[in-house]
XYZ file of C-alpha atoms in Angstrom:
206
model
C -17.121 -14.301 15.277
C -14.225 -11.844 15.431
C -14.663 -8.198 16.325
C -11.851 -7.284 13.910
C -12.288 -6.756 10.188
C -9.230 -6.035 8.091
C -9.449 -4.471 4.656
C -6.120 -5.222 3.028
C -4.400 -5.562 -0.330
C -3.159 -9.154 -0.724
C -0.043 -8.168 -2.698
C 0.932 -5.208 -0.480
C 3.648 -5.385 2.140
C 1.946 -2.687 4.201
C -1.170 -4.842 4.359
C 0.830 -8.029 4.857
C 2.582 -6.749 7.965
C -0.799 -6.436 9.713
C -1.894 -9.912 8.627
C 1.459 -11.283 9.804
C 1.161 -9.742 13.258
C -2.421 -10.977 13.620
C -1.229 -14.486 12.767
C 1.720 -14.318 15.169
C -0.627 -13.104 17.916
C -3.133 -15.836 17.129
C -5.911 -13.275 16.641
C -9.017 -14.128 14.658
C -10.253 -11.563 12.169
C -12.374 -11.173 9.087
C -10.321 -10.408 5.989
C -11.714 -8.328 3.140
C -9.209 -8.521 0.248
C -9.088 -5.426 -1.959
C -6.416 -5.806 -4.604
C -5.189 -2.770 -6.486
C -7.559 -1.565 -9.217
C -10.176 -4.135 -8.183
C -13.936 -3.684 -7.942
C -13.653 -4.573 -4.258
C -11.266 -1.678 -3.656
C -13.543 0.775 -5.452
C -16.498 -0.475 -3.423
C -14.623 -0.214 -0.118
C -13.723 3.410 -0.889
C -17.246 4.252 -2.015
C -18.773 2.775 1.129
C -16.410 4.667 3.446
C -14.497 1.667 4.710
C -11.158 3.366 3.963
C -11.359 6.811 5.610
C -7.865 7.798 4.423
C -8.492 6.277 1.015
C -5.795 3.625 1.401
C -5.130 0.129 2.663
C -4.841 -1.418 5.162
C -7.738 -0.337 7.356
C -8.673 -2.165 10.550
C -12.301 -1.975 11.656
C -12.848 -2.500 15.380
C -15.991 -3.879 16.935
C -17.031 -0.472 18.274
C -17.023 1.053 14.786
C -13.611 2.720 15.022
C -11.462 2.449 11.905
C -7.667 2.502 12.189
C -5.482 3.430 9.220
C -1.713 3.426 8.552
C -0.038 0.038 8.824
C 2.461 0.805 11.568
C -0.169 2.531 13.712
C -2.309 -0.599 13.372
C 0.687 -2.714 14.438
C 1.159 -0.519 17.512
C -2.500 -0.869 18.497
C -2.644 -4.627 18.030
C 0.645 -5.310 19.834
C -0.126 -3.217 22.945
C 0.632 -5.260 26.040
C 2.286 -8.069 24.091
C 5.888 -9.220 23.816
C 6.095 -7.503 20.418
C 6.569 -4.148 22.169
C 9.647 -3.943 24.436
C 9.057 -2.761 27.993
C 12.321 -0.844 28.201
C 11.811 2.781 27.014
C 15.156 2.900 25.202
C 14.555 -0.337 23.311
C 11.025 0.782 22.563
C 12.361 4.034 21.115
C 14.859 2.098 18.998
C 12.009 -0.072 17.727
C 9.981 3.001 16.811
C 13.019 4.509 15.090
C 13.219 1.533 12.752
C 9.478 1.677 12.133
C 9.807 5.344 11.139
C 12.774 4.422 8.945
C 10.680 1.760 7.265
C 7.915 4.146 6.252
C 10.029 7.234 5.551
C 13.029 5.738 3.739
C 12.708 2.005 3.107
C 9.141 1.711 1.794
C 9.344 4.678 -0.626
C 12.294 3.000 -2.351
C 12.248 -0.775 -1.889
C 8.467 -1.106 -2.097
C 8.118 1.417 -4.887
C 10.642 -0.374 -7.088
C 8.833 -3.652 -6.457
C 5.529 -2.028 -7.385
C 6.905 -0.536 -10.587
C 8.387 -3.928 -11.400
C 5.189 -5.837 -10.606
C 2.025 -3.951 -11.499
C 1.237 -3.550 -15.218
C -0.665 -0.296 -14.700
C 2.555 1.333 -13.413
C 4.640 0.270 -16.401
C 4.875 3.784 -17.844
C 6.434 5.069 -14.611
C 9.135 2.391 -14.588
C 11.599 4.261 -16.785
C 15.222 3.019 -16.906
C 16.401 6.122 -15.053
C 13.850 5.776 -12.248
C 14.476 2.062 -11.841
C 18.255 2.552 -11.756
C 17.999 5.290 -9.134
C 15.689 3.201 -6.963
C 18.033 0.222 -7.270
C 21.068 2.227 -6.176
C 19.263 3.908 -3.286
C 17.622 0.664 -2.225
C 20.918 -1.185 -2.089
C 22.318 1.592 0.105
C 19.351 1.346 2.486
C 19.586 -2.431 2.624
C 23.292 -2.072 3.402
C 22.428 0.156 6.365
C 20.187 -2.617 7.631
C 22.838 -5.250 6.907
C 25.438 -3.297 8.887
C 23.062 -2.898 11.825
C 22.338 -6.621 11.920
C 25.977 -7.663 12.275
C 26.044 -9.760 15.444
C 22.328 -9.204 16.094
C 19.316 -11.476 15.813
C 16.674 -8.732 15.798
C 16.486 -5.050 14.948
C 15.673 -3.709 18.421
C 16.481 -5.590 21.600
C 17.025 -9.269 22.294
C 13.757 -10.522 20.804
C 11.601 -9.888 17.768
C 9.585 -6.669 17.889
C 7.310 -4.602 15.682
C 10.431 -3.215 14.011
C 11.127 -6.657 12.592
C 7.594 -7.089 11.285
C 7.570 -3.632 9.707
C 10.921 -4.108 7.967
C 10.348 -7.728 6.984
C 7.228 -7.030 4.925
C 9.042 -5.507 1.955
C 12.566 -6.768 2.613
C 11.797 -10.473 2.253
C 10.460 -9.943 -1.280
C 12.978 -7.289 -2.313
C 14.884 -9.744 -4.482
C 12.017 -11.515 -6.213
C 9.733 -8.522 -6.665
C 12.118 -5.580 -6.611
C 15.126 -7.018 -8.389
C 17.529 -6.137 -5.568
C 20.691 -8.235 -5.237
C 19.942 -9.850 -1.897
C 23.007 -12.111 -2.023
C 24.912 -8.999 -0.918
C 23.168 -9.101 2.461
C 23.767 -12.393 4.320
C 22.785 -10.991 7.726
C 19.456 -9.811 6.328
C 18.874 -13.170 4.679
C 19.531 -14.946 7.985
C 17.151 -12.554 9.747
C 14.460 -13.240 7.134
C 14.878 -16.960 7.811
C 14.433 -16.348 11.541
C 11.252 -14.395 10.863
C 9.847 -17.179 8.687
C 10.553 -19.698 11.476
C 8.484 -17.863 14.099
C 5.509 -19.858 15.476
C 2.326 -18.800 13.733
C 4.136 -17.275 10.746
C 2.175 -16.803 7.529
C 3.557 -15.830 4.153
C 2.535 -12.926 1.954
C -0.121 -14.919 0.130
C -1.311 -16.980 3.121
C -4.117 -14.619 4.077
C -7.354 -15.639 5.753
């Protein structure tokens, strides 16, 4: 019986990144799927399981509830190889994690959401979608340029930066309509991520 319970949205990259890290760490947990607009999501909110009103939320055995995907990653990875020991490399990792939430997710993930969820159809105007596509390609190019001659985003091995950025990048073509053929270094990096021992895909949740 695990002391971890994860409330997560199966189709969400923010939720997926937590499930991915748990799998890569080999950690057991109880998964409570709460898809967008589902009865399960409404129930989880009503019962106070999502104190910030959003997913994912990680419930610890002592009753503490952690919110915000990258904060959950930081907590789970403490003391593991997923957090570099070197302060400079650690800061670089955190920089990419901040980039992911502040710049990458609001564009790449949002376009995928507008392109995927029927209840958001009215927001997916041609102008909005075109602007998100242009901005998203520019952000992906920043990542592509950084990955020239590199295997991972921060340091010599995979870190939380890679998990955070992978969640929405690896589906940016299929779900967001971004032209991923432009970014061979990112595609190679995605392949390296998918080859990691313990890897699970977006839909391979417990």
